[in-house]
PDB file of C-alpha atoms and ligand atoms in Angstrom:
ATOM      1  CA  UNK A   1     -31.463 -38.743   2.859  1.00 94.00           C
ATOM      2  CA  UNK A   2     -30.690 -42.579   2.792  1.00 97.00           C
ATOM      3  CA  UNK A   3     -30.423 -43.999  -0.603  1.00 97.00           C
ATOM      4  CA  UNK A   4     -29.246 -47.218  -2.151  1.00 97.00           C
ATOM      5  CA  UNK A   5     -25.610 -46.258  -2.600  1.00 98.00           C
ATOM      6  CA  UNK A   6     -25.589 -45.163   1.087  1.00 98.00           C
ATOM      7  CA  UNK A   7     -26.967 -48.681   2.130  1.00 98.00           C
ATOM      8  CA  UNK A   8     -24.096 -50.339   0.205  1.00 98.00           C
ATOM      9  CA  UNK A   9     -21.504 -48.013   1.831  1.00 98.00           C
ATOM     10  CA  UNK A  10     -22.982 -49.019   5.196  1.00 98.00           C
ATOM     11  CA  UNK A  11     -22.363 -52.754   4.377  1.00 98.00           C
ATOM     12  CA  UNK A  12     -18.992 -52.197   3.173  1.00 98.00           C
ATOM     13  CA  UNK A  13     -18.084 -50.143   6.266  1.00 98.00           C
ATOM     14  CA  UNK A  14     -19.785 -52.590   8.699  1.00 98.00           C
ATOM     15  CA  UNK A  15     -22.158 -49.756   9.863  1.00 98.00           C
ATOM     16  CA  UNK A  16     -25.484 -51.545  10.834  1.00 98.00           C
ATOM     17  CA  UNK A  17     -28.742 -50.536   9.181  1.00 99.00           C
ATOM     18  CA  UNK A  18     -31.742 -49.888  11.446  1.00 99.00           C
ATOM     19  CA  UNK A  19     -35.209 -50.353   9.942  1.00 99.00           C
ATOM     20  CA  UNK A  20     -38.591 -50.500  11.496  1.00 99.00           C
ATOM     21  CA  UNK A  21     -41.985 -50.975  10.049  1.00 98.00           C
ATOM     22  CA  UNK A  22     -44.123 -47.761   9.810  1.00 99.00           C
ATOM     23  CA  UNK A  23     -47.617 -47.463   8.596  1.00 98.00           C
ATOM     24  CA  UNK A  24     -48.311 -43.524   9.036  1.00 98.00           C
ATOM     25  CA  UNK A  25     -47.000 -39.888   9.054  1.00 98.00           C
ATOM     26  CA  UNK A  26     -46.431 -39.001  12.808  1.00 98.00           C
ATOM     27  CA  UNK A  27     -44.401 -42.211  13.373  1.00 98.00           C
ATOM     28  CA  UNK A  28     -42.371 -41.720  10.444  1.00 98.00           C
ATOM     29  CA  UNK A  29     -41.389 -38.313  11.487  1.00 98.00           C
ATOM     30  CA  UNK A  30     -40.612 -39.761  15.028  1.00 98.00           C
ATOM     31  CA  UNK A  31     -38.592 -42.601  13.501  1.00 98.00           C
ATOM     32  CA  UNK A  32     -36.677 -39.826  11.424  1.00 98.00           C
ATOM     33  CA  UNK A  33     -35.771 -37.943  14.594  1.00 98.00           C
ATOM     34  CA  UNK A  34     -34.517 -41.325  16.184  1.00 98.00           C
ATOM     35  CA  UNK A  35     -32.135 -42.011  13.172  1.00 98.00           C
ATOM     36  CA  UNK A  36     -34.007 -44.989  11.714  1.00 98.00           C
ATOM     37  CA  UNK A  37     -32.384 -45.675   8.330  1.00 98.00           C
ATOM     38  CA  UNK A  38     -35.380 -47.386   6.462  1.00 99.00           C
ATOM     39  CA  UNK A  39     -39.053 -47.417   7.106  1.00 99.00           C
ATOM     40  CA  UNK A  40     -40.902 -50.523   5.971  1.00 99.00           C
ATOM     41  CA  UNK A  41     -44.634 -50.202   5.194  1.00 99.00           C
ATOM     42  CA  UNK A  42     -45.125 -54.079   5.836  1.00 98.00           C
ATOM     43  CA  UNK A  43     -48.172 -55.954   4.848  1.00 98.00           C
ATOM     44  CA  UNK A  44     -47.981 -56.716   8.694  1.00 98.00           C
ATOM     45  CA  UNK A  45     -50.192 -53.793   8.703  1.00 98.00           C
ATOM     46  CA  UNK A  46     -52.961 -56.371   7.900  1.00 98.00           C
ATOM     47  CA  UNK A  47     -52.575 -57.646  11.536  1.00 96.00           C
ATOM     48  CA  UNK A  48     -51.288 -54.566  13.465  1.00 96.00           C
ATOM     49  CA  UNK A  49     -53.534 -51.927  11.904  1.00 97.00           C
ATOM     50  CA  UNK A  50     -56.440 -53.759  10.206  1.00 98.00           C
ATOM     51  CA  UNK A  51     -56.948 -56.535  12.891  1.00 96.00           C
ATOM     52  CA  UNK A  52     -56.610 -59.430  10.485  1.00 97.00           C
ATOM     53  CA  UNK A  53     -55.029 -62.836  11.730  1.00 95.00           C
ATOM     54  CA  UNK A  54     -52.769 -62.933   8.753  1.00 97.00           C
ATOM     55  CA  UNK A  55     -51.249 -60.580   6.019  1.00 98.00           C
ATOM     56  CA  UNK A  56     -53.211 -62.329   3.321  1.00 98.00           C
ATOM     57  CA  UNK A  57     -56.164 -59.954   2.950  1.00 98.00           C
ATOM     58  CA  UNK A  58     -54.124 -56.700   2.403  1.00 98.00           C
ATOM     59  CA  UNK A  59     -54.705 -55.164  -0.913  1.00 98.00           C
ATOM     60  CA  UNK A  60     -52.206 -53.103  -3.096  1.00 99.00           C
ATOM     61  CA  UNK A  61     -54.570 -50.095  -2.481  1.00 99.00           C
ATOM     62  CA  UNK A  62     -54.109 -50.556   1.190  1.00 99.00           C
ATOM     63  CA  UNK A  63     -50.441 -50.595   0.812  1.00 99.00           C
ATOM     64  CA  UNK A  64     -50.339 -47.540  -1.473  1.00 99.00           C
ATOM     65  CA  UNK A  65     -52.611 -45.718   1.068  1.00 99.00           C
ATOM     66  CA  UNK A  66     -50.208 -46.387   3.979  1.00 99.00           C
ATOM     67  CA  UNK A  67     -46.934 -45.616   1.834  1.00 99.00           C
ATOM     68  CA  UNK A  68     -48.266 -42.240   0.954  1.00 99.00           C
ATOM     69  CA  UNK A  69     -49.144 -41.657   4.786  1.00 99.00           C
ATOM     70  CA  UNK A  70     -45.479 -42.453   5.692  1.00 99.00           C
ATOM     71  CA  UNK A  71     -43.920 -40.602   2.687  1.00 99.00           C
ATOM     72  CA  UNK A  72     -45.621 -37.379   3.833  1.00 98.00           C
ATOM     73  CA  UNK A  73     -44.132 -37.708   7.310  1.00 98.00           C
ATOM     74  CA  UNK A  74     -40.728 -38.752   6.098  1.00 98.00           C
ATOM     75  CA  UNK A  75     -37.868 -36.617   5.302  1.00 98.00           C
ATOM     76  CA  UNK A  76     -34.597 -38.698   5.463  1.00 97.00           C
ATOM     77  CA  UNK A  77     -35.095 -42.356   5.630  1.00 98.00           C
ATOM     78  CA  UNK A  78     -35.456 -44.747   2.659  1.00 98.00           C
ATOM     79  CA  UNK A  79     -38.941 -46.105   2.226  1.00 99.00           C
ATOM     80  CA  UNK A  80     -39.688 -49.715   1.355  1.00 99.00           C
ATOM     81  CA  UNK A  81     -43.176 -50.927   0.696  1.00 99.00           C
ATOM     82  CA  UNK A  82     -44.489 -54.565   0.581  1.00 99.00           C
ATOM     83  CA  UNK A  83     -46.061 -56.010  -2.315  1.00 99.00           C
ATOM     84  CA  UNK A  84     -49.063 -57.847  -0.758  1.00 99.00           C
ATOM     85  CA  UNK A  85     -50.281 -61.309  -1.406  1.00 98.00           C
ATOM     86  CA  UNK A  86     -52.047 -61.661  -4.864  1.00 98.00           C
ATOM     87  CA  UNK A  87     -50.586 -58.518  -6.165  1.00 98.00           C
ATOM     88  CA  UNK A  88     -47.453 -59.950  -7.858  1.00 98.00           C
ATOM     89  CA  UNK A  89     -47.294 -63.651  -8.130  1.00 98.00           C
ATOM     90  CA  UNK A  90     -49.377 -63.924 -11.346  1.00 98.00           C
ATOM     91  CA  UNK A  91     -47.115 -62.513 -13.798  1.00 98.00           C
ATOM     92  CA  UNK A  92     -44.201 -60.095 -14.154  1.00 98.00           C
ATOM     93  CA  UNK A  93     -46.389 -57.412 -15.696  1.00 98.00           C
ATOM     94  CA  UNK A  94     -48.788 -57.699 -12.707  1.00 98.00           C
ATOM     95  CA  UNK A  95     -45.952 -57.079 -10.275  1.00 99.00           C
ATOM     96  CA  UNK A  96     -44.685 -54.111 -12.230  1.00 99.00           C
ATOM     97  CA  UNK A  97     -48.312 -52.542 -12.133  1.00 98.00           C
ATOM     98  CA  UNK A  98     -48.411 -53.088  -8.367  1.00 99.00           C
ATOM     99  CA  UNK A  99     -44.919 -52.040  -7.670  1.00 99.00           C
ATOM    100  CA  UNK A 100     -45.300 -48.769  -9.703  1.00 98.00           C
ATOM    101  CA  UNK A 101     -48.330 -47.990  -7.850  1.00 99.00           C
ATOM    102  CA  UNK A 102     -46.388 -48.131  -4.524  1.00 99.00           C
ATOM    103  CA  UNK A 103     -43.381 -46.107  -6.095  1.00 99.00           C
ATOM    104  CA  UNK A 104     -45.812 -43.609  -7.205  1.00 99.00           C
ATOM    105  CA  UNK A 105     -47.250 -43.349  -3.615  1.00 99.00           C
ATOM    106  CA  UNK A 106     -43.904 -42.555  -2.293  1.00 98.00           C
ATOM    107  CA  UNK A 107     -41.745 -45.797  -1.784  1.00 99.00           C
ATOM    108  CA  UNK A 108     -38.188 -45.996  -2.978  1.00 98.00           C
ATOM    109  CA  UNK A 109     -37.984 -49.800  -3.107  1.00 98.00           C
ATOM    110  CA  UNK A 110     -40.574 -52.710  -2.949  1.00 99.00           C
ATOM    111  CA  UNK A 111     -40.415 -55.891  -1.079  1.00 99.00           C
ATOM    112  CA  UNK A 112     -41.720 -59.212  -2.338  1.00 99.00           C
ATOM    113  CA  UNK A 113     -41.863 -62.757  -0.770  1.00 98.00           C
ATOM    114  CA  UNK A 114     -40.558 -65.991  -2.284  1.00 98.00           C
ATOM    115  CA  UNK A 115     -37.385 -67.751  -3.100  1.00 98.00           C
ATOM    116  CA  UNK A 116     -35.614 -68.607  -6.375  1.00 98.00           C
ATOM    117  CA  UNK A 117     -39.073 -68.809  -8.074  1.00 98.00           C
ATOM    118  CA  UNK A 118     -39.431 -64.920  -7.820  1.00 98.00           C
ATOM    119  CA  UNK A 119     -35.956 -64.129  -8.977  1.00 98.00           C
ATOM    120  CA  UNK A 120     -37.232 -63.513 -12.722  1.00 98.00           C
ATOM    121  CA  UNK A 121     -39.764 -61.045 -11.073  1.00 98.00           C
ATOM    122  CA  UNK A 122     -36.881 -59.400  -9.279  1.00 98.00           C
ATOM    123  CA  UNK A 123     -34.914 -59.044 -12.505  1.00 98.00           C
ATOM    124  CA  UNK A 124     -37.871 -57.756 -14.375  1.00 98.00           C
ATOM    125  CA  UNK A 125     -38.625 -54.872 -11.910  1.00 98.00           C
ATOM    126  CA  UNK A 126     -34.962 -54.033 -11.347  1.00 98.00           C
ATOM    127  CA  UNK A 127     -34.481 -53.636 -15.010  1.00 98.00           C
ATOM    128  CA  UNK A 128     -37.443 -51.476 -15.242  1.00 98.00           C
ATOM    129  CA  UNK A 129     -36.170 -48.905 -12.503  1.00 98.00           C
ATOM    130  CA  UNK A 130     -37.682 -50.566  -9.469  1.00 98.00           C
ATOM    131  CA  UNK A 131     -35.325 -51.667  -6.643  1.00 98.00           C
ATOM    132  CA  UNK A 132     -36.452 -54.837  -5.018  1.00 98.00           C
ATOM    133  CA  UNK A 133     -35.888 -56.323  -1.488  1.00 99.00           C
ATOM    134  CA  UNK A 134     -36.329 -60.098  -1.664  1.00 99.00           C
ATOM    135  CA  UNK A 135     -37.804 -61.503   1.450  1.00 99.00           C
ATOM    136  CA  UNK A 136     -36.707 -65.197   2.043  1.00 98.00           C
ATOM    137  CA  UNK A 137     -36.609 -67.688   4.931  1.00 98.00           C
ATOM    138  CA  UNK A 138     -40.067 -67.408   6.736  1.00 98.00           C
ATOM    139  CA  UNK A 139     -42.280 -65.595   4.379  1.00 98.00           C
ATOM    140  CA  UNK A 140     -45.559 -65.100   6.132  1.00 98.00           C
ATOM    141  CA  UNK A 141     -47.604 -64.963   2.845  1.00 98.00           C
ATOM    142  CA  UNK A 142     -46.717 -68.657   2.602  1.00 98.00           C
ATOM    143  CA  UNK A 143     -48.528 -69.370   6.029  1.00 97.00           C
ATOM    144  CA  UNK A 144     -50.701 -71.959   4.434  1.00 97.00           C
ATOM    145  CA  UNK A 145     -47.934 -73.884   2.729  1.00 96.00           C
ATOM    146  CA  UNK A 146     -45.771 -73.780   5.883  1.00 96.00           C
ATOM    147  CA  UNK A 147     -48.617 -74.745   8.179  1.00 96.00           C
ATOM    148  CA  UNK A 148     -47.727 -71.829  10.520  1.00 94.00           C
ATOM    149  CA  UNK A 149     -44.921 -69.358  11.295  1.00 95.00           C
ATOM    150  CA  UNK A 150     -41.987 -71.630  11.615  1.00 94.00           C
ATOM    151  CA  UNK A 151     -38.208 -71.224  11.669  1.00 97.00           C
ATOM    152  CA  UNK A 152     -36.802 -71.996   8.048  1.00 97.00           C
ATOM    153  CA  UNK A 153     -33.413 -73.215   6.902  1.00 97.00           C
ATOM    154  CA  UNK A 154     -32.643 -75.660   9.668  1.00 97.00           C
ATOM    155  CA  UNK A 155     -30.472 -78.716   8.923  1.00 96.00           C
ATOM    156  CA  UNK A 156     -30.734 -79.813   5.279  1.00 96.00           C
ATOM    157  CA  UNK A 157     -33.199 -76.913   4.402  1.00 97.00           C
ATOM    158  CA  UNK A 158     -30.235 -74.498   4.700  1.00 98.00           C
ATOM    159  CA  UNK A 159     -29.018 -75.299   1.323  1.00 98.00           C
ATOM    160  CA  UNK A 160     -32.457 -74.118  -0.480  1.00 98.00           C
ATOM    161  CA  UNK A 161     -32.594 -70.977   1.503  1.00 98.00           C
ATOM    162  CA  UNK A 162     -29.035 -70.269   0.703  1.00 98.00           C
ATOM    163  CA  UNK A 163     -29.687 -70.900  -3.087  1.00 98.00           C
ATOM    164  CA  UNK A 164     -32.728 -68.665  -2.946  1.00 98.00           C
ATOM    165  CA  UNK A 165     -30.422 -65.735  -1.732  1.00 98.00           C
ATOM    166  CA  UNK A 166     -27.905 -66.406  -4.644  1.00 98.00           C
ATOM    167  CA  UNK A 167     -30.674 -66.551  -7.129  1.00 98.00           C
ATOM    168  CA  UNK A 168     -31.993 -63.241  -5.961  1.00 98.00           C
ATOM    169  CA  UNK A 169     -28.556 -61.517  -5.899  1.00 98.00           C
ATOM    170  CA  UNK A 170     -27.840 -62.981  -9.467  1.00 98.00           C
ATOM    171  CA  UNK A 171     -31.348 -61.348 -10.590  1.00 98.00           C
ATOM    172  CA  UNK A 172     -30.195 -57.924  -9.184  1.00 98.00           C
ATOM    173  CA  UNK A 173     -31.947 -57.649  -5.799  1.00 98.00           C
ATOM    174  CA  UNK A 174     -31.097 -54.577  -4.070  1.00 98.00           C
ATOM    175  CA  UNK A 175     -31.499 -55.980  -0.646  1.00 98.00           C
ATOM    176  CA  UNK A 176     -32.249 -59.384   0.860  1.00 99.00           C
ATOM    177  CA  UNK A 177     -34.445 -59.707   3.922  1.00 99.00           C
ATOM    178  CA  UNK A 178     -34.149 -63.005   5.951  1.00 98.00           C
ATOM    179  CA  UNK A 179     -36.998 -63.826   8.500  1.00 98.00           C
ATOM    180  CA  UNK A 180     -36.525 -66.590  10.985  1.00 98.00           C
ATOM    181  CA  UNK A 181     -33.553 -68.310   9.825  1.00 98.00           C
ATOM    182  CA  UNK A 182     -30.441 -69.760  11.888  1.00 98.00           C
ATOM    183  CA  UNK A 183     -27.877 -67.092  12.623  1.00 98.00           C
ATOM    184  CA  UNK A 184     -25.176 -69.060  10.984  1.00 98.00           C
ATOM    185  CA  UNK A 185     -27.015 -69.495   7.728  1.00 98.00           C
ATOM    186  CA  UNK A 186     -27.799 -65.666   7.671  1.00 98.00           C
ATOM    187  CA  UNK A 187     -24.109 -64.844   8.246  1.00 98.00           C
ATOM    188  CA  UNK A 188     -23.043 -67.090   5.394  1.00 98.00           C
ATOM    189  CA  UNK A 189     -25.465 -65.416   3.099  1.00 98.00           C
ATOM    190  CA  UNK A 190     -24.505 -61.920   4.253  1.00 98.00           C
ATOM    191  CA  UNK A 191     -20.831 -62.698   3.663  1.00 98.00           C
ATOM    192  CA  UNK A 192     -21.572 -64.003   0.122  1.00 98.00           C
ATOM    193  CA  UNK A 193     -23.902 -61.580  -1.262  1.00 98.00           C
ATOM    194  CA  UNK A 194     -22.977 -57.892  -2.402  1.00 97.00           C
ATOM    195  CA  UNK A 195     -26.204 -56.384  -1.521  1.00 98.00           C
ATOM    196  CA  UNK A 196     -27.092 -55.470   1.954  1.00 98.00           C
ATOM    197  CA  UNK A 197     -29.007 -58.101   4.079  1.00 98.00           C
ATOM    198  CA  UNK A 198     -31.628 -57.249   6.871  1.00 99.00           C
ATOM    199  CA  UNK A 199     -32.533 -59.781   9.453  1.00 98.00           C
ATOM    200  CA  UNK A 200     -35.570 -60.346  11.570  1.00 98.00           C
ATOM    201  CA  UNK A 201     -34.966 -63.496  13.741  1.00 98.00           C
ATOM    202  CA  UNK A 202     -31.887 -63.957  11.751  1.00 98.00           C
ATOM    203  CA  UNK A 203     -28.944 -63.001  14.204  1.00 98.00           C
ATOM    204  CA  UNK A 204     -26.337 -60.325  14.595  1.00 98.00           C
ATOM    205  CA  UNK A 205     -24.363 -60.665  11.408  1.00 98.00           C
ATOM    206  CA  UNK A 206     -26.977 -59.612   8.970  1.00 98.00           C
ATOM    207  CA  UNK A 207     -25.866 -56.046   7.919  1.00 98.00           C
ATOM    208  CA  UNK A 208     -29.066 -54.679   9.457  1.00 98.00           C
ATOM    209  CA  UNK A 209     -32.208 -55.418  11.553  1.00 98.00           C
ATOM    210  CA  UNK A 210     -36.021 -54.941  11.190  1.00 98.00           C
ATOM    211  CA  UNK A 211     -38.740 -55.244  13.804  1.00 98.00           C
ATOM    212  CA  UNK A 212     -42.392 -54.503  13.647  1.00 98.00           C
ATOM    213  CA  UNK A 213     -43.184 -51.269  15.338  1.00 98.00           C
ATOM    214  CA  UNK A 214     -46.028 -52.418  17.383  1.00 98.00           C
ATOM    215  CA  UNK A 215     -43.878 -55.210  18.699  1.00 97.00           C
ATOM    216  CA  UNK A 216     -40.990 -53.033  20.002  1.00 98.00           C
ATOM    217  CA  UNK A 217     -43.539 -50.755  21.609  1.00 98.00           C
ATOM    218  CA  UNK A 218     -45.203 -53.912  23.348  1.00 97.00           C
ATOM    219  CA  UNK A 219     -48.692 -53.026  21.954  1.00 96.00           C
ATOM    220  CA  UNK A 220     -49.632 -55.764  19.764  1.00 89.00           C
ATOM    221  CA  UNK A 221     -52.250 -57.761  21.509  1.00 87.00           C
ATOM    222  CA  UNK A 222     -51.214 -61.107  19.987  1.00 82.00           C
ATOM    223  CA  UNK A 223     -48.423 -63.368  20.835  1.00 86.00           C
ATOM    224  CA  UNK A 224     -44.963 -62.140  20.074  1.00 89.00           C
ATOM    225  CA  UNK A 225     -42.206 -64.069  18.507  1.00 95.00           C
ATOM    226  CA  UNK A 226     -38.835 -65.199  20.379  1.00 96.00           C
ATOM    227  CA  UNK A 227     -36.993 -62.547  18.124  1.00 97.00           C
ATOM    228  CA  UNK A 228     -39.020 -59.629  19.472  1.00 98.00           C
ATOM    229  CA  UNK A 229     -37.679 -57.249  21.995  1.00 98.00           C
ATOM    230  CA  UNK A 230     -39.849 -54.731  23.857  1.00 98.00           C
ATOM    231  CA  UNK A 231     -37.837 -51.544  23.729  1.00 98.00           C
ATOM    232  CA  UNK A 232     -40.493 -49.477  25.809  1.00 98.00           C
ATOM    233  CA  UNK A 233     -39.064 -51.238  28.887  1.00 97.00           C
ATOM    234  CA  UNK A 234     -37.166 -48.998  30.813  1.00 97.00           C
ATOM    235  CA  UNK A 235     -37.909 -45.894  28.327  1.00 98.00           C
ATOM    236  CA  UNK A 236     -39.987 -42.941  29.322  1.00 98.00           C
ATOM    237  CA  UNK A 237     -41.656 -42.503  25.883  1.00 98.00           C
ATOM    238  CA  UNK A 238     -42.011 -43.828  22.395  1.00 98.00           C
ATOM    239  CA  UNK A 239     -39.479 -41.358  21.071  1.00 98.00           C
ATOM    240  CA  UNK A 240     -36.748 -42.986  23.544  1.00 98.00           C
ATOM    241  CA  UNK A 241     -37.795 -46.461  22.668  1.00 98.00           C
ATOM    242  CA  UNK A 242     -37.200 -45.698  18.918  1.00 98.00           C
ATOM    243  CA  UNK A 243     -33.847 -44.310  19.856  1.00 98.00           C
ATOM    244  CA  UNK A 244     -33.030 -47.182  22.061  1.00 98.00           C
ATOM    245  CA  UNK A 245     -33.696 -49.615  19.252  1.00 98.00           C
ATOM    246  CA  UNK A 246     -31.387 -47.652  16.870  1.00 98.00           C
ATOM    247  CA  UNK A 247     -28.706 -47.489  19.382  1.00 98.00           C
ATOM    248  CA  UNK A 248     -28.892 -51.276  20.047  1.00 98.00           C
ATOM    249  CA  UNK A 249     -28.800 -52.017  16.452  1.00 98.00           C
ATOM    250  CA  UNK A 250     -25.936 -49.730  15.709  1.00 98.00           C
ATOM    251  CA  UNK A 251     -23.793 -50.787  18.524  1.00 98.00           C
ATOM    252  CA  UNK A 252     -24.476 -54.666  17.823  1.00 98.00           C
ATOM    253  CA  UNK A 253     -26.218 -55.549  21.112  1.00 98.00           C
ATOM    254  CA  UNK A 254     -29.486 -56.292  19.580  1.00 98.00           C
ATOM    255  CA  UNK A 255     -30.227 -58.891  18.767  1.00 98.00           C
ATOM    256  CA  UNK A 256     -28.523 -60.815  21.681  1.00 97.00           C
ATOM    257  CA  UNK A 257     -28.365 -64.524  21.627  1.00 96.00           C
ATOM    258  CA  UNK A 258     -31.790 -64.864  23.444  1.00 96.00           C
ATOM    259  CA  UNK A 259     -33.502 -63.376  20.402  1.00 97.00           C
ATOM    260  CA  UNK A 260     -31.725 -65.606  17.894  1.00 96.00           C
ATOM    261  CA  UNK A 261     -32.222 -69.155  16.327  1.00 96.00           C
ATOM    262  CA  UNK A 262     -29.445 -71.733  16.006  1.00 91.00           C
ATOM    263  CA  UNK A 263     -28.878 -74.200  13.249  1.00 88.00           C
TER     264      UNK A 263
HETATM  265  O1  KIV B 301     -44.768 -57.141   6.875  1.00 64.71           O
HETATM  266  C1  KIV B 301     -43.738 -56.948   7.545  1.00 64.71           C
HETATM  267  O2  KIV B 301     -43.838 -56.218   8.625  1.00 64.71           O
HETATM  268  C2  KIV B 301     -42.569 -57.675   7.326  1.00 64.71           C
HETATM  269  C3  KIV B 301     -41.417 -57.661   8.381  1.00 64.71           C
HETATM  270  C4  KIV B 301     -41.924 -58.606   9.429  1.00 64.71           C
HETATM  271  C5  KIV B 301     -40.165 -57.974   7.843  1.00 64.71           C
HETATM  272  O3  KIV B 301     -42.416 -58.197   6.159  1.00 64.71           O
END
């Protein structure tokens, strides 16, 4: 069973962490067999499962339901569940109530979006027995602030993303996830934080990678991002596609340059 100590050990040994989104029991069991280290019940389920155009309508009850489904199918991966929009931004107490619902449903860690402004919440949860993954860079819950899903941290904006990572490390974040940031910035952050980092569109030097399951299987009907690779191509079935993903993350062939953003 993967736990937080094993993740830290993997960072220290330079062993890459393979993470995928997962929303239900059968896929959780398949991902276990493929050697996926971490299963993320992402609020991306709002788009992939529920058919919304953003993650914003997802509720904490939705997240708890899918977390419980994944937990029932899982035997060895570490489970991370997203705190959805509106469930944690209002107060630290609100965040604890939502996070503890997800832990009770079977999550081992929760993920929240936001930069340094969320660091006090990370500290509050962490001090009350809830490990937190801080999601920085492109944070899809901020889509209406960003005006779309755009690369973050280019040029002068790099300093703000770097400072967000440092604030989360200082607050005791168990993990930092960086989405759509230049590879050079993600490397600098990874080299300077003690917790493991996970990248999605953040280059090869993060301690691990995550992708959305529907994207790697090529079944999401919408537009896919530059950082997405379809792992079904050349594979006979879904199980083999999951195995190919794990292999390419572990042997550092994914993400190749074509899936990265530069400063
Ligand atoms: O919700 C999600 O699937 C995520 C990933 C894109 C990292 O947060």
